[in-house]
Coordinates of C-alpha atoms and ligand atoms in Angstrom, one line a residue:
X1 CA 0.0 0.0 0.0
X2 CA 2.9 2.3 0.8
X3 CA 4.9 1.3 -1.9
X4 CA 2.3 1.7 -4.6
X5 CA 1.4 5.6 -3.0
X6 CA 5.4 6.4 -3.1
X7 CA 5.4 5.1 -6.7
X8 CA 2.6 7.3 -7.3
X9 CA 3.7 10.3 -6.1
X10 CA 7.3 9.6 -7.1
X11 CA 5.2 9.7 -11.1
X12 CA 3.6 13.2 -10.2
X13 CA 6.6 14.8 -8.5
X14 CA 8.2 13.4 -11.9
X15 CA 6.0 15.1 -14.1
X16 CA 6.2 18.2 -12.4
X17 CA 10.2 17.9 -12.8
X18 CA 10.0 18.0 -16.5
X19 CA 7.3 20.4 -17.0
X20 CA 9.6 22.7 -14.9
X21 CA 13.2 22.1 -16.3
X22 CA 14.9 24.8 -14.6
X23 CA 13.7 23.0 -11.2
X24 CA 15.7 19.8 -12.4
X25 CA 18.8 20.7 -10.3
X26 CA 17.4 21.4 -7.6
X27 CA 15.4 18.4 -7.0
X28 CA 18.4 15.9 -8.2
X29 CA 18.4 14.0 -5.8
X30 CA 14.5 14.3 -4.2
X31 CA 12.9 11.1 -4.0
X32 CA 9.9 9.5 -2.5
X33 CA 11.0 7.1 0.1
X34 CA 10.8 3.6 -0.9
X35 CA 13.0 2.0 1.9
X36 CA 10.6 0.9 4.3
X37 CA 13.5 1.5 7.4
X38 CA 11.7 3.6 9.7
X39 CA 15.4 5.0 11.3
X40 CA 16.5 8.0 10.0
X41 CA 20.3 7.7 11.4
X42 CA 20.9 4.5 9.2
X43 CA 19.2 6.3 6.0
X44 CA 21.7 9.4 6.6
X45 CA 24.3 7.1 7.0
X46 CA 23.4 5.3 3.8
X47 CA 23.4 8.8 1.8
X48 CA 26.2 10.6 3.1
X49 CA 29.1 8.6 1.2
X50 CA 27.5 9.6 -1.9
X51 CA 26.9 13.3 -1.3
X52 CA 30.9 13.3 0.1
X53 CA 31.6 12.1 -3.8
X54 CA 29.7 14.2 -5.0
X55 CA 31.1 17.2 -3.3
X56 CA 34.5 15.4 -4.1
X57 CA 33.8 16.1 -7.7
X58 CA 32.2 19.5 -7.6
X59 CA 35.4 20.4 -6.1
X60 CA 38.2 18.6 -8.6
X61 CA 35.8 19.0 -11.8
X62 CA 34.6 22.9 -11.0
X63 CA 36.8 23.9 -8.3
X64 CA 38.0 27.0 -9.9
X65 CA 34.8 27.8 -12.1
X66 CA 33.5 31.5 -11.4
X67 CA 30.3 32.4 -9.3
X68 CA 30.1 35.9 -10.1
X69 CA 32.3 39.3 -9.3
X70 CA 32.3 40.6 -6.0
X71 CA 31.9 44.8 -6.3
X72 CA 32.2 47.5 -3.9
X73 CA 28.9 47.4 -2.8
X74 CA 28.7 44.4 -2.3
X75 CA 31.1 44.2 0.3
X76 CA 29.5 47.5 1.8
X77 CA 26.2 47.2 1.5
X78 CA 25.8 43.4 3.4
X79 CA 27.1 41.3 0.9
X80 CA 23.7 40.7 -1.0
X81 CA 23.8 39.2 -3.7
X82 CA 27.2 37.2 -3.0
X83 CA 26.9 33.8 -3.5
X84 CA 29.2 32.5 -0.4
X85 CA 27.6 29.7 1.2
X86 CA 26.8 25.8 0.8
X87 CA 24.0 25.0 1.8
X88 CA 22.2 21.9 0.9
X89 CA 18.5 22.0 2.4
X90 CA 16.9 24.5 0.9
X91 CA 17.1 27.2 -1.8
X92 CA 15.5 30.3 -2.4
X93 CA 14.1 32.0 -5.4
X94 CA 13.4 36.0 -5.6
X95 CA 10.4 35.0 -7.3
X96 CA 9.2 31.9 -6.4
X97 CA 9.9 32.0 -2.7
X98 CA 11.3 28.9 -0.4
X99 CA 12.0 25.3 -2.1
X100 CA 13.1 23.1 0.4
X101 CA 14.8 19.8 -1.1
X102 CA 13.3 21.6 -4.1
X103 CA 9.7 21.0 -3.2
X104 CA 7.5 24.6 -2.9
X105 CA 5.6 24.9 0.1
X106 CA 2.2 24.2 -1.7
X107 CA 3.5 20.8 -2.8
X108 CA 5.2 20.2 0.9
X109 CA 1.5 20.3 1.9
X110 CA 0.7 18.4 -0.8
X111 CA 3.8 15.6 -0.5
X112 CA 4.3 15.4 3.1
X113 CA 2.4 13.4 5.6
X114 CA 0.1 15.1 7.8
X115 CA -2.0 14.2 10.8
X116 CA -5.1 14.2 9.2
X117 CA -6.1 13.7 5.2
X118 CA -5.7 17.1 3.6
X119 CA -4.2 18.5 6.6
X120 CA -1.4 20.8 6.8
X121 CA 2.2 19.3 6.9
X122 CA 3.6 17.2 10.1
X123 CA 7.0 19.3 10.8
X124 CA 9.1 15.9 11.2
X125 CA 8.2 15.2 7.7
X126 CA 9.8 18.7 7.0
X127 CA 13.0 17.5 9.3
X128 CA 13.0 14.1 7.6
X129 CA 12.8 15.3 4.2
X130 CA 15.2 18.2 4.9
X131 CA 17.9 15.6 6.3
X132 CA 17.6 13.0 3.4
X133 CA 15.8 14.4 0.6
X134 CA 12.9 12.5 0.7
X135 CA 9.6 12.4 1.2
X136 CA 9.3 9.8 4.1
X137 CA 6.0 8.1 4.7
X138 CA 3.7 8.2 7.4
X139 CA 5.5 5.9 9.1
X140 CA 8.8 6.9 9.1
X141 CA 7.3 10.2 10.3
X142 CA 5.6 8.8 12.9
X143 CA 8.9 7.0 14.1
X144 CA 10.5 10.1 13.9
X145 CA 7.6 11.6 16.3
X146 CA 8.2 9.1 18.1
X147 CA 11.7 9.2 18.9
X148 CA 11.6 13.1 19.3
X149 CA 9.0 12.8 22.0
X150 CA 11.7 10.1 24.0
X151 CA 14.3 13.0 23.7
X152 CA 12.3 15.6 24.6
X153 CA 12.4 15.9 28.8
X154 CA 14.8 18.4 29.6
X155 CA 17.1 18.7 32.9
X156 CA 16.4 20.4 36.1
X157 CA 19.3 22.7 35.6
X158 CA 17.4 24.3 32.4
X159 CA 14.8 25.3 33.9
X160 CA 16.7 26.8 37.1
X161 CA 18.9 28.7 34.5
X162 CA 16.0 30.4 32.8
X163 CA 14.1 31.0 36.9
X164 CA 17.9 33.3 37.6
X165 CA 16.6 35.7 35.0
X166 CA 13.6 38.4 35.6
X167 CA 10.3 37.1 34.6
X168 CA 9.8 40.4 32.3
X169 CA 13.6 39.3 30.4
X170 CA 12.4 39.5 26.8
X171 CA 11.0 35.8 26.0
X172 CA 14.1 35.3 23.6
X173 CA 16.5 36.0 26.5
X174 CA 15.0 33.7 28.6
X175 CA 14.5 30.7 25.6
X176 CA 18.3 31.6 24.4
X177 CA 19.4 31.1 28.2
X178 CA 17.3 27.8 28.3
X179 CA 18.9 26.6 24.9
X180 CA 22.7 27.5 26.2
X181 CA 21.6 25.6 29.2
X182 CA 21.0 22.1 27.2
X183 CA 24.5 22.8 25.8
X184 CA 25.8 20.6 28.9
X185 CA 24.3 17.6 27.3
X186 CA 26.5 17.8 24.3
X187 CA 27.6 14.9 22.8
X188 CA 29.8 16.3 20.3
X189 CA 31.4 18.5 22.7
X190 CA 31.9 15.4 25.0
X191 CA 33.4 12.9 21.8
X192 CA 35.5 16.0 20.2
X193 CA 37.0 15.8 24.5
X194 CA 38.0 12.2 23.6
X195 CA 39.6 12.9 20.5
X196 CA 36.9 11.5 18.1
X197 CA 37.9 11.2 14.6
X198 CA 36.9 13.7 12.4
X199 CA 35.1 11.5 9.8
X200 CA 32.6 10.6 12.5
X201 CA 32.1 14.3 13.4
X202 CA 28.4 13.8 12.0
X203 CA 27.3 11.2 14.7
X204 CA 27.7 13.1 17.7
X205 CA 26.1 15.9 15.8
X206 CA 23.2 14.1 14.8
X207 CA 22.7 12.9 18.1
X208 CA 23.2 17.0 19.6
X209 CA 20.8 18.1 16.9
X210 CA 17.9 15.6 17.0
X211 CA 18.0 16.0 21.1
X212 CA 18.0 20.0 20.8
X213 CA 15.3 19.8 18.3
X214 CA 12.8 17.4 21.0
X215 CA 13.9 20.0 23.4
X216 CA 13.2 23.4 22.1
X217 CA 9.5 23.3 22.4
X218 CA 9.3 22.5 26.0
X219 CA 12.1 25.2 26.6
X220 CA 10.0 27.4 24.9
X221 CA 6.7 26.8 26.3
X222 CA 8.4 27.2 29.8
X223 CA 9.1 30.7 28.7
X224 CA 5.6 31.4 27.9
X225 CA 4.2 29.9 31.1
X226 CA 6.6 31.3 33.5
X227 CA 5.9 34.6 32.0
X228 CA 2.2 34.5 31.0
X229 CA 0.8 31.4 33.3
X230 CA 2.0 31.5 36.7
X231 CA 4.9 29.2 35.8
X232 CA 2.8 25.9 35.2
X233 CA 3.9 23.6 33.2
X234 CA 2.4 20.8 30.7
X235 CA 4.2 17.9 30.0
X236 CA 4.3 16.6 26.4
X237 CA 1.5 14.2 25.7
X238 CA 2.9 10.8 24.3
X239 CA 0.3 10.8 21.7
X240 CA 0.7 14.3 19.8
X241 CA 2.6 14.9 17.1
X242 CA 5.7 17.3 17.3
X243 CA 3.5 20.5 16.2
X244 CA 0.4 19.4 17.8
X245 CA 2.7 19.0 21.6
X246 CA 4.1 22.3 21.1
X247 CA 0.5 23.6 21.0
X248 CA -0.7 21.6 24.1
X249 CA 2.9 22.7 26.2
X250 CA 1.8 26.2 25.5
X251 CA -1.7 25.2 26.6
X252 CA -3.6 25.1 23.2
X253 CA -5.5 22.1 22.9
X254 CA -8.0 23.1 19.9
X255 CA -7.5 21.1 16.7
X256 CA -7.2 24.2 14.3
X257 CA -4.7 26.1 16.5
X258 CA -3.0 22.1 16.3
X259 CA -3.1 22.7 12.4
X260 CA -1.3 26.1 12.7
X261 CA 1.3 25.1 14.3
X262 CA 1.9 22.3 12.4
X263 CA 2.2 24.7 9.8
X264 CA 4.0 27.6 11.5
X265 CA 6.6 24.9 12.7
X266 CA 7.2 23.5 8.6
X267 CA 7.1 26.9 6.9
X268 CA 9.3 28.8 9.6
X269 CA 12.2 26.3 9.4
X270 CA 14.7 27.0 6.9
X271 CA 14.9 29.9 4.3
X272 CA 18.5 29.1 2.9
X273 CA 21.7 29.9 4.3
X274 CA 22.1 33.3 3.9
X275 CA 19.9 35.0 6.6
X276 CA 21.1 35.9 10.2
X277 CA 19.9 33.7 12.1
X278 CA 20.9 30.5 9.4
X279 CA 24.4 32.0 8.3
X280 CA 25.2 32.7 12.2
X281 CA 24.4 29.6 13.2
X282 CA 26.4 27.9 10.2
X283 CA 29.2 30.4 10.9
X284 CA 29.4 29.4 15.0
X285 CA 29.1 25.4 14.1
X286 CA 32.4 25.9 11.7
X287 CA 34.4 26.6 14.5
X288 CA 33.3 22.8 15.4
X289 CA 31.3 24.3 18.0
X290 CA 28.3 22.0 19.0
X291 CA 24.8 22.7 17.7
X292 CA 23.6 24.3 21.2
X293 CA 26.2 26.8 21.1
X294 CA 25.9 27.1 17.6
X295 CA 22.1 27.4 17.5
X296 CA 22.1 29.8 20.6
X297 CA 24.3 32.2 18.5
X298 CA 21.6 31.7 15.3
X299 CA 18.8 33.2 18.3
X300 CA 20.6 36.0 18.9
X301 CA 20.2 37.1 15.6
X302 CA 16.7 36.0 15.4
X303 CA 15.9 38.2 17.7
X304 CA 16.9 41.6 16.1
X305 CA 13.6 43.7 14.6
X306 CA 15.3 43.1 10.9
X307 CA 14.9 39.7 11.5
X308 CA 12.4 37.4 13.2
X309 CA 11.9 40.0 16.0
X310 CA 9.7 41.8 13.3
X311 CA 6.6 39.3 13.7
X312 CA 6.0 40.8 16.9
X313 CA 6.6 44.2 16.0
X314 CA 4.2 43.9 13.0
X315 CA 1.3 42.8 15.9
X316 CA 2.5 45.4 18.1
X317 CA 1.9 47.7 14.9
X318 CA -1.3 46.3 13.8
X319 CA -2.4 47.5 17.6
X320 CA -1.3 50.2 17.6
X321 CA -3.2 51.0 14.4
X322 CA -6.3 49.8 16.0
X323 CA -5.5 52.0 19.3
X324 CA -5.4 54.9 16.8
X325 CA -8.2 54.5 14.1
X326 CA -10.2 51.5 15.8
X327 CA -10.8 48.5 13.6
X328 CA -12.8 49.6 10.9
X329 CA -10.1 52.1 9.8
X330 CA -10.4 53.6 6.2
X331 CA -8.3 53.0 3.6
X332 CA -7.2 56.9 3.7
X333 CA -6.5 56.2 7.7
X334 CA -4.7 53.4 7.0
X335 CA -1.9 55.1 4.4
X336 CA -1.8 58.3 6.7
X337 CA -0.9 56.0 9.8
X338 CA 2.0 54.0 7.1
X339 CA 3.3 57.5 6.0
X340 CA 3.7 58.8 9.9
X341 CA 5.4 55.5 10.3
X342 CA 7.7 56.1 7.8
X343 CA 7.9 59.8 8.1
X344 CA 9.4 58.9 11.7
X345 CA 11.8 57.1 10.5
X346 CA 10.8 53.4 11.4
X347 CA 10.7 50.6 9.2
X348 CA 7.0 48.9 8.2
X349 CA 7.3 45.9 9.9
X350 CA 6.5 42.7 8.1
X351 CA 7.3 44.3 4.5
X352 CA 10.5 43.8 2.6
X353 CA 13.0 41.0 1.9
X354 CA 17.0 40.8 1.6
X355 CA 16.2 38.4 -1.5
X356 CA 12.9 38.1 -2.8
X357 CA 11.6 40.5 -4.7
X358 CA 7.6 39.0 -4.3
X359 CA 4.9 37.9 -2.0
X360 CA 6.3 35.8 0.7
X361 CA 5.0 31.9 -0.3
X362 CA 4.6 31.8 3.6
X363 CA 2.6 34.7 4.1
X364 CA 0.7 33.4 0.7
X365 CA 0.0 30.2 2.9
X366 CA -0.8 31.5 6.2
X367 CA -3.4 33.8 3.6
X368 CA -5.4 31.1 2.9
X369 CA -5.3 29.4 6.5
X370 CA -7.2 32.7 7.4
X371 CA -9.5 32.5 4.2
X372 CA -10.0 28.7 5.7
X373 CA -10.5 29.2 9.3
X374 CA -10.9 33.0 10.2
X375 CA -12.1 35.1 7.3
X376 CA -14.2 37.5 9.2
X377 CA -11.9 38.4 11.9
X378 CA -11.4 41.9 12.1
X379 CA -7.8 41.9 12.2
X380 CA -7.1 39.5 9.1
X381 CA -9.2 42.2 6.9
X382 CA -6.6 44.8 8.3
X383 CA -3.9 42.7 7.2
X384 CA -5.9 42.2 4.1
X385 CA -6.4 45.7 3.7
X386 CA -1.8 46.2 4.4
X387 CA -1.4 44.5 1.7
X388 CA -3.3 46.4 -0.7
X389 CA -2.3 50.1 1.1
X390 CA 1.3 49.2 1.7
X391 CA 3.1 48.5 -1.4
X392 CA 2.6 51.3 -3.3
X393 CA 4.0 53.2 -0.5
X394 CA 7.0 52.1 -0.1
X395 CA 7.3 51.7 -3.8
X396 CA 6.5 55.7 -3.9
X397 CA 9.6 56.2 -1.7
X398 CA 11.7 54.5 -4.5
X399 CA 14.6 52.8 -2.8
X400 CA 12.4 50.2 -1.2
X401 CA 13.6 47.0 -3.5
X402 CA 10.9 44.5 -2.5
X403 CA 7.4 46.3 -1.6
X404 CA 5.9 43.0 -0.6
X405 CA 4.6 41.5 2.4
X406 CA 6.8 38.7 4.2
X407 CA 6.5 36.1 6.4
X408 CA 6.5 38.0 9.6
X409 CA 3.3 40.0 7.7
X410 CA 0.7 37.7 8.5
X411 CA 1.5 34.9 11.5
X412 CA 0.9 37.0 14.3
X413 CA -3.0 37.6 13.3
X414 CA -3.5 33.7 13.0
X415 CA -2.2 33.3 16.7
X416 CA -3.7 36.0 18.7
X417 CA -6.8 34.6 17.2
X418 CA -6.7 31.6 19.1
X419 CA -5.8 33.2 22.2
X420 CA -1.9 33.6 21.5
X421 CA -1.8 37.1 22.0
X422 CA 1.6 37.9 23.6
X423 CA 3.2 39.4 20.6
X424 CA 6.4 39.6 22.5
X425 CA 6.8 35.8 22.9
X426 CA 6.0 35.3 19.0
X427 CA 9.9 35.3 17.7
X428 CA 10.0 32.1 20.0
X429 CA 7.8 30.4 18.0
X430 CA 9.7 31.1 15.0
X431 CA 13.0 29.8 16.7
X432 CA 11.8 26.5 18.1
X433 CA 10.7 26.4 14.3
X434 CA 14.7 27.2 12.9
X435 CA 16.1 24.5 14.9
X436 CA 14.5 22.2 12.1
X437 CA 16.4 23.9 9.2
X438 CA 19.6 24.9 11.1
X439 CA 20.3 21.7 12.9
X440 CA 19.5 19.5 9.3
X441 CA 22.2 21.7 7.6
X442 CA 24.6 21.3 10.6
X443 CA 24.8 17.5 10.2
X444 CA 25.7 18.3 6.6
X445 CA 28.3 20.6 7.4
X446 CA 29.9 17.8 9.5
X447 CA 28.8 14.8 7.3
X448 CA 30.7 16.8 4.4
X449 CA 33.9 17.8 6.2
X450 CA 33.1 21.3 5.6
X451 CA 35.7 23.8 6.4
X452 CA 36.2 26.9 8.8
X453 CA 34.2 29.8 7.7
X454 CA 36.7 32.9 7.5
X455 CA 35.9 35.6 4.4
X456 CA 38.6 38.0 3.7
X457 CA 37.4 41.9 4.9
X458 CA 38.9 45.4 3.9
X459 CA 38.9 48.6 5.3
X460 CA 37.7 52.0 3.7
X461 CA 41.7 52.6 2.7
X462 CA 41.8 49.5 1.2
X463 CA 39.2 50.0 -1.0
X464 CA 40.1 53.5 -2.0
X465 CA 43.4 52.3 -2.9
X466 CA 42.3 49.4 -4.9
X467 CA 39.7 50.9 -6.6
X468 CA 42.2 53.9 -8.1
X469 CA 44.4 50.9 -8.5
X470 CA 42.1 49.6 -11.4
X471 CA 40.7 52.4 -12.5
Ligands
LIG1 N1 9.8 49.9 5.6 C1 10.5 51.0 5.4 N2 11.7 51.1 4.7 C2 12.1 49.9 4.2 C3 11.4 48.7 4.3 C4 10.2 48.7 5.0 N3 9.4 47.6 5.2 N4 12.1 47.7 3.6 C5 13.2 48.3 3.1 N5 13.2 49.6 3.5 C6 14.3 50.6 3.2 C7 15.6 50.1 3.9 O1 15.5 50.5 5.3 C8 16.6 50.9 3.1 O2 16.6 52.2 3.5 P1 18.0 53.1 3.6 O3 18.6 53.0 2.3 O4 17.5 54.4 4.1 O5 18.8 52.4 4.7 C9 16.0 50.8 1.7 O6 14.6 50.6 1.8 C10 16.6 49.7 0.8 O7 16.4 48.5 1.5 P2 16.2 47.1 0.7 O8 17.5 46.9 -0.1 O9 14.9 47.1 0.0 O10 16.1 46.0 1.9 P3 17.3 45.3 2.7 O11 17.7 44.1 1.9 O12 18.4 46.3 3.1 O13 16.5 44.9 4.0 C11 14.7 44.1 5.3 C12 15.5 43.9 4.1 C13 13.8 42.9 5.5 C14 15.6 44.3 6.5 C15 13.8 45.4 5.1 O14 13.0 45.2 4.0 C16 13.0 45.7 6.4 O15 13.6 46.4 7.2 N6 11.8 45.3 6.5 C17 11.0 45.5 7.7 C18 11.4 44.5 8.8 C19 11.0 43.1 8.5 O16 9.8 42.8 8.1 N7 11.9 42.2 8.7 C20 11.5 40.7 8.5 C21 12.2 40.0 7.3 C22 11.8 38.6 7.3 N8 12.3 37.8 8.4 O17 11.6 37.2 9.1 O18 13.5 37.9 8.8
LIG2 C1 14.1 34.2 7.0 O1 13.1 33.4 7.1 O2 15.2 33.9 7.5 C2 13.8 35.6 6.5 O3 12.9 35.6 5.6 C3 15.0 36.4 6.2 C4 15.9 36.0 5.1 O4 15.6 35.0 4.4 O5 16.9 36.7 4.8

């Protein structure tokens, strides 16, 4: 029965490979999982001599082979544009938005497993698929589920560690402090003390990564308890799923607000390798510094307003708007309150991209959960109503290069709808989410021997001198 719904899907995912040629590369190696081993460990270890080759090859057949020419401004203005990075789980287009293992977020929800039929994406299908490059079956999925939930109690210490700090410490101090807490645990830190050899590097971190990714939620909804709950905690429930436990540590039990966070979990994790939080988190690990340390650096720079700080300030926004005009604010209201924004000097939270240059697929997605579940709540028609009223702003101001809504847009609505409503808690959410994307990658870095990270910079002099140079 399995076998004969891989074969079919393997056929469709086939089709769509050669009505889309330029997708071809990017899904080389995407399969449909035939193997009916339900252990992820022994499939990585199955696939990782054949990826080493292959990265063997890239290097002696196209080692020297340009990617481009680095300018001035590239190397002022935050090296966009710069293709500097490996990274092997997913792959973004300016246009299309988010492919991981080449698959679009429409067809993840079509591809992956789910809890229920037609239901949105179970997040360890994400992690399964992002680690191999297949789409596992329901099966191997709920393995996975399974094995996360026996890795996911978390020490004494942890939460002790996160009690030292004030209960009004920003929710992403107190979740960073409860991630660098778990960094005791390490097992890679442990083997590197005994001298392991470096082509076993990946073990330990495959061990480090799949523990810290059981972990995070209950880390996280510890932060949101002690600060919003009077401190009381929910265990995780053997029988949910990763998203759905997350949910019910938090203390949301409802099956819809299950569905979103399956969803929130699978579209928030990876977004190539180039953002902060990804790149920092790539950058830390190439020291060989375990993935607790290494994701705890990634936070940090998830929590900055450029990055995923920004899906609370677009809620904290969108309240304020409704403080100001109420909720049935005109369209006129609406661009006076975005030009005072901007005629203050603040960004428009929620708008803009480093790379793409369209409509977020995410917030496209989280569009038509609200169309689904929540269409006549008052503040999805505001968000509606953004992205109608905002664009041509910032378009207007003319050095805006991507007037479209992102990610950060549109998830805060969906949660304070079911009773989420702490929008200073929300970049939490999107972290326990990262750990998915981070952590896969990280067990590639190791699996392929990659090297220290260490660009070459220049100063201002340098520059001058180099640029007259070749003028
Ligand atoms: N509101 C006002 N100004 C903007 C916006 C915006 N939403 N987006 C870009 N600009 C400005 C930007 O500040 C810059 O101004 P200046 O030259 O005076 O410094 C100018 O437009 C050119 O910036 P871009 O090249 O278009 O954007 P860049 O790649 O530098 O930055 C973001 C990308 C995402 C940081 C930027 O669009 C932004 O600040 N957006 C609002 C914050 C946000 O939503 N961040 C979340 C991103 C997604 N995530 O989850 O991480
Ligand atoms: C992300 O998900 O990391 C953000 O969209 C930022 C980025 O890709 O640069």
């Amino acid at each position: 029965m399995v076998f004969y719904r891989s074969v079919s899907l393997l056929s469709k995912l086939r089709n769509r490979v050669v009505q889309q040629p330029s997708l071809t590369s990017s899904v080389r190696w995407l399969q449909i999982q035939t193997s009916s081993d339900l252990d992820l460990h022994s499939q990585l270890k199955e696939l990782i001599p054949e990826q080493q080759e292959r990265l063997k090859k890239i290097k002696s057949e196209y080692g020297k082979v340009q990617l481009g020419n680095i300018t001035v401004n590239m190397v002022i203005g935050g090296m966009r544009g710069m293709t500097g990075l490996l990274w092997e789980t997913s792959l973004l287009d300016p246009d299309e938005g988010i492919r991981f293992r080449g698959l679009s977020i429409p067809e993840c929800q079509k591809l992956l497993p789910a809890a229920k039929p037609g239901g949105e994406p179970l997040p360890e299908g994400l992690l399964w698929l992002l680690l191999t490059g297949k789409v596992p079956t329901k099966e191997q999925v709920d393995a996975l589920s399974k094995d996360l939930r026996s890795r996911a109690t978390i020490p004494d210490h942890v939460y002790k560690a996160i009690n030292a700090l004030p209960v009004t410490a920003h929710p992403m101090t107190q979740f960073t402090t409860g991630v660098m807490a778990l960094q005791v645990q390490s097992e890679f830190s442990k083997a590197y003390e005994k001298g392991i050899h470096k082509s076993k590097y990946w073990e330990p971190t495959y061990e480090d990564s799949l523990s810290l990714i059981a972990q995070v939620p209950a880390v996280a909804a510890y932060v949101y308890r002690r600060m919003y709950k009077n401190g009381e905690r929910i265990p995780v429930d053997d029988s949910l799923d990763y998203g759905a436990n997350f949910a019910h540590m938090l203390g949301f039990d409802g099956p819809e607000m299950q569905e979103l966070m399956r969803l929130y979990v699978t579209i928030h994790s990876d977004h190539e390798g180039g953002n902060v939080s990804a790149h920092t988190g790539h950058l830390v690990a190439s020291a060989l510094s375990d993935p607790y340390l290494s994701f705890a650096a990634a936070l940090n720079g998830l929590a900055g307003p450029l990055h995923g700080l920004a899906n609370q300030e677009v809620l904290l926004w969108i309240k304020s708007v409704v403080d100001e005009c109420g909720e049935n604010i005109t369209t006129d209201q609406l661009k006076d309150y975005v030009w005072k924004t901007l005629n203050s000097g603040k960004v428009v939270p929620g708008f803009g991209h480093g790379v793409l240059r369209k409509t977020d697929p995410r917030y496209m997605c989280q569009r038509e959960f609200a169309l689904k579940h929540l269409p006549n709540d008052p503040l999805f028609q505001l968000v509606s109503k953004l992205y109608d009223v905002v664009p041509p702003i910032l378009t207007e101001l003319g050095k805006v290069k991507n007037p479209w809504p992102n990610v950060d847009a549109h998830s805060g609505v969906l949660l304070n709808y079911y009773g989420l409503t702490e929008a200073r808690y929300f970049t939490v959410l999107f972290g326990v989410s990262r750990a998915i994307g981070i952590c896969s990658q990280l067990i590639w870095d190791r699996a392929l021997g990659l090297p220290l990270e260490r660009p070459k910079s220049v100063t201002m002099e340098w520059l001058e001198q180099h640029c007259k140079k070749s003028a």
